[in-house]
Coordinates of C-alpha atoms and ligand atoms in Angstrom, one line a residue:
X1 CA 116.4 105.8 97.3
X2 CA 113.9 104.0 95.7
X3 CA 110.7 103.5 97.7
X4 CA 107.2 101.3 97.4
X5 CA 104.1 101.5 99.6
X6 CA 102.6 98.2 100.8
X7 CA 99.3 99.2 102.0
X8 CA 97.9 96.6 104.4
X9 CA 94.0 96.3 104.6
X10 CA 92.5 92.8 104.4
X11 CA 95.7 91.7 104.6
X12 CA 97.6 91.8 108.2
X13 CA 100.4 89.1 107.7
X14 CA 103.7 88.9 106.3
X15 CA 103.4 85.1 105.2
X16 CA 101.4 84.1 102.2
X17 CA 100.4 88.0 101.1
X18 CA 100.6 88.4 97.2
X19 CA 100.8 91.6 97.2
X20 CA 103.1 92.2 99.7
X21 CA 105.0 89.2 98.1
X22 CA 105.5 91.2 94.8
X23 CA 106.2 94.9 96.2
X24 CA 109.2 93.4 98.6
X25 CA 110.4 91.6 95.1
X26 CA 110.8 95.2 93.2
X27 CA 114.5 95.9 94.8
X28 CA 112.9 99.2 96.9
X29 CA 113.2 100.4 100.0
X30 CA 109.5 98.9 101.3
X31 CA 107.0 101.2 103.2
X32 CA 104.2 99.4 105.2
X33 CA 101.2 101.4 105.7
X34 CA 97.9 100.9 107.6
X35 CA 95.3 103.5 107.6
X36 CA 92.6 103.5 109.8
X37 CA 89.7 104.8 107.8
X38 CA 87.8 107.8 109.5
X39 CA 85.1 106.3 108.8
X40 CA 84.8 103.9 111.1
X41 CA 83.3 106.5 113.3
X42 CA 80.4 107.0 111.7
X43 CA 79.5 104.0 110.0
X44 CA 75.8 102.1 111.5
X45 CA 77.7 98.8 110.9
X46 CA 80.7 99.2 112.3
X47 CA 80.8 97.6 115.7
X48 CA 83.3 97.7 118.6
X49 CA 84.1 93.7 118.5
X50 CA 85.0 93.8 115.1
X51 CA 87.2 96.9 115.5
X52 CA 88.7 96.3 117.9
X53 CA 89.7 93.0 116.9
X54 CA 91.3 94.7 113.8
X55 CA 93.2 96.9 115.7
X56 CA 94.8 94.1 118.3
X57 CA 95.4 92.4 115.0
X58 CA 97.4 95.7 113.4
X59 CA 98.8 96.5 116.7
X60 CA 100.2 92.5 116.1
X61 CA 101.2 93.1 112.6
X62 CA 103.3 96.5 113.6
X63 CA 105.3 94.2 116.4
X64 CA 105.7 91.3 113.6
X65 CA 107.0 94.4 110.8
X66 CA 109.7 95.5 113.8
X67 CA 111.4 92.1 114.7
X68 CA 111.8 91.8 110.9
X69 CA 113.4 94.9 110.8
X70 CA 110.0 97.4 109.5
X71 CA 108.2 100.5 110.4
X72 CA 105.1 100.2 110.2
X73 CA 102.9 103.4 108.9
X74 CA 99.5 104.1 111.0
X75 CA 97.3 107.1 109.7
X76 CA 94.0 108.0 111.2
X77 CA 91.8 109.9 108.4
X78 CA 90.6 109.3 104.5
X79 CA 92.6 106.8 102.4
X80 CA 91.8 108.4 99.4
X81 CA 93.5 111.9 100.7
X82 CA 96.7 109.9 102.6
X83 CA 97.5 107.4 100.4
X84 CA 98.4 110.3 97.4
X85 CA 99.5 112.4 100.2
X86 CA 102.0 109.5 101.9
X87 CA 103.0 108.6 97.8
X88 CA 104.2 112.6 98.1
X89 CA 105.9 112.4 101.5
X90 CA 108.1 109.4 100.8
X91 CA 108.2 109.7 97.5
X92 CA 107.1 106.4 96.5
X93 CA 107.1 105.3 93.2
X94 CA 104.6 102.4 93.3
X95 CA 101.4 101.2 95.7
X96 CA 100.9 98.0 96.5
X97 CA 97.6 96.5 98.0
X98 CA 95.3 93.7 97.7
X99 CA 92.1 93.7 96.6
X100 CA 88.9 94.0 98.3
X101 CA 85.4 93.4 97.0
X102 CA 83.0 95.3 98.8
X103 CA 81.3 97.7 96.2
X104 CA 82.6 100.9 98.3
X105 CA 85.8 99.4 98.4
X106 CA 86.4 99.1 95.0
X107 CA 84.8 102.3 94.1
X108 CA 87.1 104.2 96.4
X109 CA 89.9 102.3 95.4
X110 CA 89.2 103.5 91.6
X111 CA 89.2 107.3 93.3
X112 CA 92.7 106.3 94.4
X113 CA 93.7 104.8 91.2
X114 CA 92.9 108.5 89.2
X115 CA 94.6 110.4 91.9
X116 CA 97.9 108.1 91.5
X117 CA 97.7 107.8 88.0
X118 CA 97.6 111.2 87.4
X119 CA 100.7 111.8 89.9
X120 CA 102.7 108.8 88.0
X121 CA 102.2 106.5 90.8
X122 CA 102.1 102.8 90.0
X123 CA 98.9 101.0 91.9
X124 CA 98.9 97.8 91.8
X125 CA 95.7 95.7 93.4
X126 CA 96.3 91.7 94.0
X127 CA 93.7 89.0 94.3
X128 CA 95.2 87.3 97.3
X129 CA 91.5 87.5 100.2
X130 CA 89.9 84.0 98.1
X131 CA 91.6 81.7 95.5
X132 CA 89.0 82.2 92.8
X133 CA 87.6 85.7 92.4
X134 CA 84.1 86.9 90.8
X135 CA 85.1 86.5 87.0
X136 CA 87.4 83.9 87.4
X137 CA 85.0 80.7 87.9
X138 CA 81.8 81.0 85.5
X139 CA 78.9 79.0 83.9
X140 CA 79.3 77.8 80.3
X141 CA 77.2 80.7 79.3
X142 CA 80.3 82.9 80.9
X143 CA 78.0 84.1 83.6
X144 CA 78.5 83.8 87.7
X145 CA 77.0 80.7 89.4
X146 CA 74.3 81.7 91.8
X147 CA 73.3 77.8 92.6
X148 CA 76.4 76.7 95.2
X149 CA 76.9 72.8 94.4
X150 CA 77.7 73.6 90.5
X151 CA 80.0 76.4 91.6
X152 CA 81.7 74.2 94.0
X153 CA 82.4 71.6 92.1
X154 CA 83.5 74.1 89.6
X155 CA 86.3 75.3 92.0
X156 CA 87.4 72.1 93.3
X157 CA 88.1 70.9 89.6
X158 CA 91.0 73.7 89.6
X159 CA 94.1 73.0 90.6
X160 CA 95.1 75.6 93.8
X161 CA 98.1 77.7 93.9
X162 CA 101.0 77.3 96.6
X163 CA 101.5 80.0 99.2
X164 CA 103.7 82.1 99.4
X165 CA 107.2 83.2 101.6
X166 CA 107.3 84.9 104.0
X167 CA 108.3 88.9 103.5
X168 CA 112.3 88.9 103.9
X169 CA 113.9 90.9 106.9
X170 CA 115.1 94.1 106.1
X171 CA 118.9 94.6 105.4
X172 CA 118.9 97.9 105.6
X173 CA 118.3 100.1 108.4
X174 CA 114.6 101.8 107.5
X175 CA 113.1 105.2 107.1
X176 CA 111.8 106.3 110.1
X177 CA 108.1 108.2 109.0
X178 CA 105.5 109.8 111.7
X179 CA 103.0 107.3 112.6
X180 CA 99.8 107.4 114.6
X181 CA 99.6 105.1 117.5
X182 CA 97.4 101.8 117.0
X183 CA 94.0 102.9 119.6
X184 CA 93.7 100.3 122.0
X185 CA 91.0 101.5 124.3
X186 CA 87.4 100.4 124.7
X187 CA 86.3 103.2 123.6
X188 CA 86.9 102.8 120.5
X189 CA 85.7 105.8 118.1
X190 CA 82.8 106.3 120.5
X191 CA 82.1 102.5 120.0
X192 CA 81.7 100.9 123.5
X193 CA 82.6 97.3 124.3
X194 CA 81.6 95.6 126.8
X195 CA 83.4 92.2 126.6
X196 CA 87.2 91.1 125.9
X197 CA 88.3 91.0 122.6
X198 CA 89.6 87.8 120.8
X199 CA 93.6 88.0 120.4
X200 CA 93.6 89.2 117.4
X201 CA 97.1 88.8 114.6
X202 CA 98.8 86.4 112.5
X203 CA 100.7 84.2 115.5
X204 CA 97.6 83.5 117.1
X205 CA 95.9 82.6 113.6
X206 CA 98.1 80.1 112.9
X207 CA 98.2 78.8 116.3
X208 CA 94.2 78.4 115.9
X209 CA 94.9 76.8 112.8
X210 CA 97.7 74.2 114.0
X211 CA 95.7 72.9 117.0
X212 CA 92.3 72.4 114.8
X213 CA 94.2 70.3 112.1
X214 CA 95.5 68.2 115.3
X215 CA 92.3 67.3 116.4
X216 CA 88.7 69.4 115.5
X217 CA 88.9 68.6 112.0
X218 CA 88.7 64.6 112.3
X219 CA 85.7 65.1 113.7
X220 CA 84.2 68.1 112.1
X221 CA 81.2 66.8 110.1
X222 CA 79.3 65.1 112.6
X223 CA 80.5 68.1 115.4
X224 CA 80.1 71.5 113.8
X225 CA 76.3 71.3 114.5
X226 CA 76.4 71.3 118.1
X227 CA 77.4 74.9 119.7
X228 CA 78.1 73.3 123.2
X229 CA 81.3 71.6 121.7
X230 CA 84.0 73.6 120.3
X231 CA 84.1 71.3 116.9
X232 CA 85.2 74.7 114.2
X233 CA 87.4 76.8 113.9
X234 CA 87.0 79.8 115.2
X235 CA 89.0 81.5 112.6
X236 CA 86.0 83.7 110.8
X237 CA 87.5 86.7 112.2
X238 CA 91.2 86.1 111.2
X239 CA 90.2 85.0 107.7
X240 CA 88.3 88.6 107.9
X241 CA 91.4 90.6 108.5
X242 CA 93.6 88.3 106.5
X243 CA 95.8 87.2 109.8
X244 CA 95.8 83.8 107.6
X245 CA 96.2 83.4 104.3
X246 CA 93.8 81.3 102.4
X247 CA 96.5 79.1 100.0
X248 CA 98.2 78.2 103.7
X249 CA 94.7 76.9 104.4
X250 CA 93.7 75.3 101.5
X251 CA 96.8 73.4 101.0
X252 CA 96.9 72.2 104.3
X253 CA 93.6 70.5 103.9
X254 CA 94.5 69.2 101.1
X255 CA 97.7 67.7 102.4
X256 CA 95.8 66.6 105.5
X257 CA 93.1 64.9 103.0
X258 CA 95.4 62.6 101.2
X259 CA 97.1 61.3 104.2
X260 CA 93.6 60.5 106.1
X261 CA 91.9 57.2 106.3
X262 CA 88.3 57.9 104.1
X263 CA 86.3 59.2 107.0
X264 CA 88.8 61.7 108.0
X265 CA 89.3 62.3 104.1
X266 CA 85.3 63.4 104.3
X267 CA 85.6 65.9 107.5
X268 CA 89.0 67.5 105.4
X269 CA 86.2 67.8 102.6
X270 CA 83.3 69.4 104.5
X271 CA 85.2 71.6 106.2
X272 CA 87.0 72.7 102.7
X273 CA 83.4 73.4 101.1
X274 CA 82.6 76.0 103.9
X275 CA 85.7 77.8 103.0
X276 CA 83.9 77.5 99.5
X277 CA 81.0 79.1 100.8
X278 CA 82.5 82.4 102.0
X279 CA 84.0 82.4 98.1
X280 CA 80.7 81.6 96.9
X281 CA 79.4 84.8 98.8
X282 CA 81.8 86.8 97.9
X283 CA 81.4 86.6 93.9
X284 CA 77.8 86.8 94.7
X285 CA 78.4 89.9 96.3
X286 CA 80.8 91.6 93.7
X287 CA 78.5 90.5 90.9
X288 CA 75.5 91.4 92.0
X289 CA 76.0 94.4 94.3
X290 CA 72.4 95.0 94.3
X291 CA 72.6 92.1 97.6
X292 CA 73.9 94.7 99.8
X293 CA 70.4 97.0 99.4
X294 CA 68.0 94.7 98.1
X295 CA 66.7 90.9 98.3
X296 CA 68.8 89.1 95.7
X297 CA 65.4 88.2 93.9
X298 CA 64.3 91.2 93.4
X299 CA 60.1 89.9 93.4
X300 CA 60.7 89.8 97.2
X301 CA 61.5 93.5 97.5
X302 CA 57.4 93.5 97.9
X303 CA 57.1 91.7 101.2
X304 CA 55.2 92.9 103.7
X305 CA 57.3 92.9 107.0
X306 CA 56.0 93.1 109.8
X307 CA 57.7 96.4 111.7
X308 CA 56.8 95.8 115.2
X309 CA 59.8 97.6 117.2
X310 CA 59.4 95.4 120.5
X311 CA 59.6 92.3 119.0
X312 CA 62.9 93.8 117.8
X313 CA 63.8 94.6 120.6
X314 CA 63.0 91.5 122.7
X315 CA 65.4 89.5 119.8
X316 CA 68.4 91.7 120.1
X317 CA 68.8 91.5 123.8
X318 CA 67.5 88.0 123.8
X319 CA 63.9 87.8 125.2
X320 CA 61.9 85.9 122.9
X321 CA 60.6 83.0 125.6
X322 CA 62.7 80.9 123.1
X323 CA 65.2 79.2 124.7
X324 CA 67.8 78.3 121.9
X325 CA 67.4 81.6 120.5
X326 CA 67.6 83.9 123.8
X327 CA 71.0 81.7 124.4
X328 CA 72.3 82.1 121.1
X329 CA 71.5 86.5 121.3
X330 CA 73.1 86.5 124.6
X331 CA 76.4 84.8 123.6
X332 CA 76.6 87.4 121.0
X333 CA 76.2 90.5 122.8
X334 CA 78.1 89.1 126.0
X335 CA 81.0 87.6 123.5
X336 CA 80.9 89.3 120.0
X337 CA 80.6 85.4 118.3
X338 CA 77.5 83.3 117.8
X339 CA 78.1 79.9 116.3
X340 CA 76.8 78.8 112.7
X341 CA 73.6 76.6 113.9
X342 CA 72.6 79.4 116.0
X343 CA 73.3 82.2 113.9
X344 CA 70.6 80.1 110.9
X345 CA 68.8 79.1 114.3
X346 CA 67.9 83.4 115.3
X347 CA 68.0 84.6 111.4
X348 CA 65.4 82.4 110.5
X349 CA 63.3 83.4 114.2
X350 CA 63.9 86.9 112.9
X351 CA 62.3 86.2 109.4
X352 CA 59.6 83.7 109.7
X353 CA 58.4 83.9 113.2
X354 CA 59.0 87.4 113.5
X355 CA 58.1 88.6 110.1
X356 CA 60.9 90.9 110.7
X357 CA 62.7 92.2 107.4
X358 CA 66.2 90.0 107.5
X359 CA 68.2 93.6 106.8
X360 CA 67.4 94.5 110.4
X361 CA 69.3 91.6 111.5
X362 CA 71.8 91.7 109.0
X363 CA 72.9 94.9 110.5
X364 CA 72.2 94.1 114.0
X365 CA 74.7 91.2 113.3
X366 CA 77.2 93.9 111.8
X367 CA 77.5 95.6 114.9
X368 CA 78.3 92.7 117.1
X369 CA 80.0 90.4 115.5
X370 CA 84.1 89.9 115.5
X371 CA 83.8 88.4 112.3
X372 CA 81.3 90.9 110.4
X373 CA 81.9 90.2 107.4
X374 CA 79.5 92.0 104.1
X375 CA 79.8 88.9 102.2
X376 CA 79.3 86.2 104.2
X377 CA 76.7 87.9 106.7
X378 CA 74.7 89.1 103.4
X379 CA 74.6 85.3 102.2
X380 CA 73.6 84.3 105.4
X381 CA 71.0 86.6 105.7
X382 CA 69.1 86.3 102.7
X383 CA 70.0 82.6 102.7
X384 CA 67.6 82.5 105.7
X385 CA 65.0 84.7 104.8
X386 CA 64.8 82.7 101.9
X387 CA 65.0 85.6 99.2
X388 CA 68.8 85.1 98.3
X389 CA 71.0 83.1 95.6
X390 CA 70.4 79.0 96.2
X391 CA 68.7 80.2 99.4
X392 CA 66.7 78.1 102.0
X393 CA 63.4 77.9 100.3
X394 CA 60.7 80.3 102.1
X395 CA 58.4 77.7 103.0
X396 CA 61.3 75.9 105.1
X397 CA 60.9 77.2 108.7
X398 CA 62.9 75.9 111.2
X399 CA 60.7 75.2 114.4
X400 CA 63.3 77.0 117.3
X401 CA 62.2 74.8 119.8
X402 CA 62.9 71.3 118.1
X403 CA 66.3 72.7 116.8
X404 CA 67.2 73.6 120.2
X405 CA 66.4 70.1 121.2
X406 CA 68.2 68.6 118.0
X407 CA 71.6 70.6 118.4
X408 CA 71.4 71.2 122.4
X409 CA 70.1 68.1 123.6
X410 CA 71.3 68.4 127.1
X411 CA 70.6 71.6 127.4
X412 CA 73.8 73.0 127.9
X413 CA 74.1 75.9 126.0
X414 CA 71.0 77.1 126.9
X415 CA 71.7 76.6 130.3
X416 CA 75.4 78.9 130.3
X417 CA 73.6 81.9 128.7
X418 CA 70.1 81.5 130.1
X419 CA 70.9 81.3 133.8
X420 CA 67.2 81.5 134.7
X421 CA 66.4 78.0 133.1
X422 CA 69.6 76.0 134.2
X423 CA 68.1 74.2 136.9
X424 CA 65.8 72.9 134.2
X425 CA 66.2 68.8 133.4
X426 CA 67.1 68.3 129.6
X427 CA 63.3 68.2 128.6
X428 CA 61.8 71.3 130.2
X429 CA 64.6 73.5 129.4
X430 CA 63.3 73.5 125.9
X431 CA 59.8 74.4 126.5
X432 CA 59.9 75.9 129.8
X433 CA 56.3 77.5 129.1
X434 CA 55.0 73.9 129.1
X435 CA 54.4 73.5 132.6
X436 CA 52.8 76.3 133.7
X437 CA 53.4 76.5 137.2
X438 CA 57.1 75.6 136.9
X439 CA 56.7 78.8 134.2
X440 CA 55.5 81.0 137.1
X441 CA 58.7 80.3 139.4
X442 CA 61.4 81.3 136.7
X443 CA 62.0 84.5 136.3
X444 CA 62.1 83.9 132.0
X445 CA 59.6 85.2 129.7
X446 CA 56.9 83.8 128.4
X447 CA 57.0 83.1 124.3
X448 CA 56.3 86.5 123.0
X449 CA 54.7 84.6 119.5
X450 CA 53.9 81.3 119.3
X451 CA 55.5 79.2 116.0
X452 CA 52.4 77.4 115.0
X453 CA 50.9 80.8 114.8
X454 CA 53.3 82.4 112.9
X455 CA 54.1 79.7 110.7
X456 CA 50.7 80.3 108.6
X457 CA 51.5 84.0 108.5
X458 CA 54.9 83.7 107.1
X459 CA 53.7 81.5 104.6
X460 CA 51.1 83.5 103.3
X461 CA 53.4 86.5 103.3
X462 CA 55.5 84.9 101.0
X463 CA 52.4 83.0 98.6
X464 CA 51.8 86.4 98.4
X465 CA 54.7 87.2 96.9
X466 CA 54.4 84.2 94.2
X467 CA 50.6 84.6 93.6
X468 CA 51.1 88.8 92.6
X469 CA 53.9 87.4 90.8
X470 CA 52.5 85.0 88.4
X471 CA 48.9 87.4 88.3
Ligands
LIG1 C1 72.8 84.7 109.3 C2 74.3 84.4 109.1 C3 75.2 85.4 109.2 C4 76.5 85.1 109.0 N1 77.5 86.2 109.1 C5 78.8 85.9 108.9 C6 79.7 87.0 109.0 O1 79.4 88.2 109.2 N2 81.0 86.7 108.8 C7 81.5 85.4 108.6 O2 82.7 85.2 108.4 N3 80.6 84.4 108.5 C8 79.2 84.6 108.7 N4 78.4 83.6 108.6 C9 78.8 82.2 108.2 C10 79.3 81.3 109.4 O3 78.3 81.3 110.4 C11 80.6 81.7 110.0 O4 81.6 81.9 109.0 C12 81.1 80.6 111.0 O5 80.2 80.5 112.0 C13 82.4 81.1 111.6 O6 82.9 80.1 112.5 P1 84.2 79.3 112.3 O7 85.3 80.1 111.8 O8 84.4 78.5 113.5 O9 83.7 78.4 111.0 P2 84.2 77.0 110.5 O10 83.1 76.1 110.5 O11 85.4 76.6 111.1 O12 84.4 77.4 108.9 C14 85.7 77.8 108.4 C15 85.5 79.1 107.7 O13 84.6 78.9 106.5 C16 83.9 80.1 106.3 N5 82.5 79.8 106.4 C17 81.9 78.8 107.1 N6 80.6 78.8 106.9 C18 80.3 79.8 106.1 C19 79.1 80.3 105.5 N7 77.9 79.7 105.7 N8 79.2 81.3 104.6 C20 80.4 81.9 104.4 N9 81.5 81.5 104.9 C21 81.5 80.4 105.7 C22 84.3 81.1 107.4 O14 85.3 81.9 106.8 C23 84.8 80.2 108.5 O15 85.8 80.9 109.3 C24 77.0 83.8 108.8 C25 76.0 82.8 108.7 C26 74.7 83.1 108.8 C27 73.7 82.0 108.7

């Protein structure tokens, strides 16, 4: 009998998946396989939100394989040791994944390619995580866009493929191989977490999907600002483990667009350029690996961060004295998600009131977040600090208190993760330390910097920067 691996990675969904698309076309009997990398236990970045939303999402994808009439293959260990050693046991002829762009990944996947090659195993590797990939959307001069507007407008001039069908039931009864059972305990590789985990899996993707085109994206311009209301999506983490597939997503928007009046036509817009964005990162990051160890501009690899450990400290667990940003840490380690405004509101904090080096947070964020993502956390991270592709530039500083004011105006997202200023009226609970004997009844700290301080400081860090430059 014939046989062909699909290996799932990026990829956990039977609708819309190229390369699962083309291995169940081949007339072979189809293996799925999921391994779960031993890594995972070691790696600083790996954090127990994200895994173990992977795993509901695999445990999701195994039950989805079975009432089609699959058998889903879990292995715990080294992909680049099982996937030869699986090719051996079942004696498949070809492998079939998508691809992934994370410099490791595609380094280890060229490991795999030798070790299959070499044993007269087909491996095939599918663009199917973005529409456009790094080389496929380029300046004139045939090299990547690092400016985002030029690169956008680039990729909405091309005309987007359909997705996909679904993978077909199985006829025939399947081979039955050993498989590992999917972990589904909180203790997850010695990763603790302390919070539920976000249903994870391609039904409850698409369910998240169906009810925000019936309502959130109408209004998503003039809502996705304000973290109290729940105007986006949500779906960063599915789109992370592929429990949607991104055609599905485009075309729908584009569908929705035409049939809008021209305000609705303009939220189906906005929303479509942020799915640009975690492209745009993406390219960014498979052309210019360098991103994942150093500032993108390489002059800023001289900055002079500051390295004090408690004001580290005090940020992570969400005791700055700043209001907006203390609400924003705690919703991420009591939830594993922090929205966009807040997530540009604390990176910036971090950089340029701080003067703490943005890779600090950057991994902080990679151990809490569901959606970690190396692209788009990278890009957001050096977007902040200022010392990335078409970045903020470093002299714009957002002051936390008026942004807190601007995109919490009543207060109320402070007040669900702060408890200690919710009895606060919609003024005070941004500036708490302004009334100083209101400050000595709440039991919140008190401003461990203060912005007009550190606003000269952060700016002459970065002159620095230019002046040495230009010397
Ligand atoms: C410092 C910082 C760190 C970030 N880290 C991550 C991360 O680890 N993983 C991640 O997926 N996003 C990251 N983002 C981008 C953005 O904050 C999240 O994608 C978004 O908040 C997810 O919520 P949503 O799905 O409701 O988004 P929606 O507003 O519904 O957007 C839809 C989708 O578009 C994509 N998207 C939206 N904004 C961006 C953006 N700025 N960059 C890239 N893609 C975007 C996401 O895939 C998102 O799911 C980061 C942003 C910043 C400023």
């Amino acid at each position: 009998m014939k046989r062909i691996i699909h290996w799932f990675r990026r990829d956990l969904r039977l609708h819309d998946n190229t390369a699962l698309h083309e291995a169940s076309r081949r007339g072979a009997e189809l293996v799925p396989v999921f391994i779960l990398e031993e890594a995972l236990s070691a790696g600083v970045d790996v954090g127990a939100a994200r895994l173990a939303f992977l795993l509901k999402s695999v445990e999701a994808l195994r039950l989805e394989l079975r009432r089609a009439g699959y058998n889903l293959v879990v292995r715990k260990g080294k992909s680049d040791e099982l996937i030869p050693a699986l090719c051996r046991e079942t004696g498949a002829s070809a492998v079939f994944c998508n691809k992934r762009y994370e410099p490791y990944t595609v380094r280890r996947d060229e490991r795999i390619a030798q070790k299959l090659s070499t044993m007269g195993v087909e491996f095939h590797r599918l663009k199917d995580s973005v529409i456009w990939e790094n080389r496929e959307i380029l300046t004139q001069s045939g090299t990547p866009y690092t400016v985002f507007t030029p690169y956008s407008k680039a990729w909405k001039s091309r005309a987007v493929p359909a997705p996909l069908p679904s993978l077909p039931p199985e006829t025939q009864s399947s081979t039955v191989y050993q498989s590992d059972e999917v972990p589904l305990d909180p203790w997850i590789f010695g990763h603790r977490l302390n919070h539920p985990v976000t249903a994870g899996g391609e039904v409850e993707a698409l369910k998240l999907w169906q009810s925000f085109l019936a309502g959130p994206i109408h209004h998503y311009e003039e809502q996705r600002n304000f973290p109290s209301i729940n105007g986006t999506s949500k779906l960063s983490p599915h789109l992370r483990c592929g429990n949607i597939g991104i055609r599905r997503m485009v075309i729908d928007i584009l569908k929705a667009r035409t049939a809008s009046n021209p305000m609705q036509a303009k939220n189906c817009d906005v929303f479509l350029s942020e799915l640009i964005w975690r492209e745009f990162y993406t390219q960014i990051l498979s052309n210019f690996p360098h991103v994942m160890r150093h500032n993108f501009r390489r002059e800023y690899d001289a900055l002079a961060w500051s390295d004090n450990e408690e004001h580290f400290q005090a940020w992570c667990v969400g005791q700055t004295g700043y209001p907006i940003v203390d609400a924003a840490m705690r919703c991420l380690n009591q939830t594993g998600w922090m929205h966009n405004r807040l997530r540009m509101i604390v990176a910036m904090f971090l950089t340029k009131d701080l003067l703490l080096h943005w890779q600090r947070g950057e991994r902080y964020f990679m151990q809490k977040l569901t959606d970690g993502d190396m692209a788009a956390n990278n890009g957001g991270w050096q977007w902040s600090s200022g010392t990335g592709t078409d970045a903020a530039p470093y002299f714009r500083i957002f002051n936390p208190t008026t942004q807190g004011q601007k995109f919490d105006p009543q207060g109320k997202f402070i007040g669900q993760w702060v408890p200690e200023l919710v009895s606060l009226d919609e003024k005070m609970i941004h500036l708490p330390w302004e009334n100083p004997l209101l400050a000595s009844r709440l039991k919140y700290t008190q401003p461990i910097v203060l912005h007009e301080k550190q606003r000269p400081k952060c700016l002459a860090m970065y002159a620095a920067i230019k002046v040495s430059k230009s010397s």
